[in-house]
């Protein structure tokens, strides 16, 4: 009986993860998931790809600093330094792959997943 419950739980957890991924990808709001410690981009949704003009291959494993996504990298560093458990919202100049400057509203929040912190 325990095995059966564990299997149901795993299936339920997998189903929920699948639903969350579908919502993330379908969102019209550009979103990134990054590792907090390294800044490495772990995931980008389709809206972010369209907005930024980057492909998944160009983004994943890189950092916003490496890609020069922020016009002022110091602003990103300062915002991450100030991020504790409370989400932050602010405007920042963002640069697309072609160098187009866009003023965007950014919301940063911290998530914990399997012992890792992402933002």
Coordinates of C-alpha atoms in Angstrom, one line a residue:
X1 CA 0.0 0.0 0.0
X2 CA 2.8 2.4 0.8
X3 CA 4.3 1.9 -2.7
X4 CA 1.0 2.6 -4.3
X5 CA 0.7 5.9 -2.4
X6 CA 4.3 6.9 -3.2
X7 CA 3.7 6.2 -6.9
X8 CA 0.5 8.3 -6.9
X9 CA 2.4 11.1 -5.1
X10 CA 5.2 11.0 -7.7
X11 CA 2.7 11.0 -10.5
X12 CA 0.8 13.9 -9.0
X13 CA 4.1 15.8 -8.4
X14 CA 5.2 15.2 -12.0
X15 CA 1.8 16.3 -13.3
X16 CA 2.0 19.5 -11.3
X17 CA 5.5 20.2 -12.6
X18 CA 4.3 19.6 -16.1
X19 CA 1.4 22.1 -15.6
X20 CA 3.7 24.7 -14.1
X21 CA 6.1 24.4 -17.0
X22 CA 3.2 24.7 -19.5
X23 CA 2.0 27.9 -17.7
X24 CA 5.6 29.3 -17.7
X25 CA 6.0 28.6 -21.4
X26 CA 2.6 29.9 -22.4
X27 CA 2.8 33.1 -20.4
X28 CA 2.7 36.3 -22.5
X29 CA 5.0 37.9 -19.9
X30 CA 8.8 37.5 -20.6
X31 CA 10.3 35.4 -17.8
X32 CA 13.7 33.9 -16.9
X33 CA 14.7 31.5 -14.2
X34 CA 18.3 32.0 -13.0
X35 CA 20.5 30.4 -10.4
X36 CA 21.0 32.9 -7.6
X37 CA 24.6 32.1 -6.8
X38 CA 26.0 31.8 -10.3
X39 CA 23.5 34.0 -12.3
X40 CA 23.2 31.2 -14.8
X41 CA 20.1 31.2 -16.9
X42 CA 18.2 27.9 -16.3
X43 CA 15.1 28.6 -18.3
X44 CA 13.5 31.2 -20.5
X45 CA 9.9 31.2 -21.7
X46 CA 8.9 31.9 -25.3
X47 CA 7.8 35.5 -24.6
X48 CA 11.3 36.2 -23.3
X49 CA 12.9 34.7 -26.4
X50 CA 10.8 36.8 -28.7
X51 CA 11.3 40.0 -26.6
X52 CA 15.1 39.5 -26.2
X53 CA 15.8 38.2 -29.7
X54 CA 17.9 35.4 -28.3
X55 CA 17.4 31.6 -28.8
X56 CA 17.2 29.1 -26.0
X57 CA 20.7 27.8 -27.0
X58 CA 22.1 31.3 -26.8
X59 CA 20.7 31.9 -23.3
X60 CA 20.8 28.7 -21.3
X61 CA 23.9 28.3 -19.2
X62 CA 24.9 32.0 -19.7
X63 CA 24.5 34.9 -17.4
X64 CA 22.8 38.2 -17.9
X65 CA 26.2 39.8 -17.5
X66 CA 27.8 37.6 -20.2
X67 CA 24.9 38.5 -22.6
X68 CA 24.9 42.2 -21.6
X69 CA 21.1 42.1 -20.9
X70 CA 21.2 44.9 -18.4
X71 CA 22.3 48.3 -19.6
X72 CA 23.8 48.9 -16.1
X73 CA 25.0 45.6 -14.7
X74 CA 25.6 47.3 -11.3
X75 CA 21.8 47.8 -11.0
X76 CA 21.4 44.0 -11.2
X77 CA 24.0 43.4 -8.6
X78 CA 22.5 45.9 -6.3
X79 CA 19.0 44.5 -6.7
X80 CA 20.2 40.9 -6.0
X81 CA 22.1 42.2 -2.9
X82 CA 18.8 43.8 -1.6
X83 CA 16.7 40.7 -2.4
X84 CA 16.0 38.7 0.7
X85 CA 12.6 37.0 1.1
X86 CA 10.6 40.0 -0.3
X87 CA 10.1 40.2 -4.0
X88 CA 11.5 43.4 -5.6
X89 CA 9.9 45.4 -8.4
X90 CA 11.6 48.2 -10.3
X91 CA 12.3 49.6 -13.8
X92 CA 15.5 48.9 -15.6
X93 CA 17.0 49.5 -19.0
X94 CA 17.3 46.1 -20.8
X95 CA 19.2 45.5 -24.0
X96 CA 18.0 43.1 -26.7
X97 CA 20.4 41.0 -28.8
X98 CA 20.4 43.7 -31.5
X99 CA 21.2 46.4 -28.9
X100 CA 17.7 47.9 -28.7
X101 CA 17.2 49.6 -25.4
X102 CA 14.0 48.9 -23.6
X103 CA 12.8 50.2 -20.3
X104 CA 11.1 47.3 -18.5
X105 CA 9.5 46.5 -15.2
X106 CA 11.4 43.8 -13.4
X107 CA 10.1 41.6 -10.6
X108 CA 12.6 39.5 -8.8
X109 CA 11.7 36.9 -6.3
X110 CA 13.6 34.0 -4.6
X111 CA 12.5 30.4 -5.0
X112 CA 13.9 27.3 -3.4
X113 CA 14.0 24.0 -5.2
X114 CA 15.6 20.9 -3.9
X115 CA 18.0 22.9 -1.8
X116 CA 19.0 25.3 -4.6
X117 CA 18.1 29.0 -4.7
X118 CA 16.9 30.5 -7.9
X119 CA 15.8 34.0 -8.8

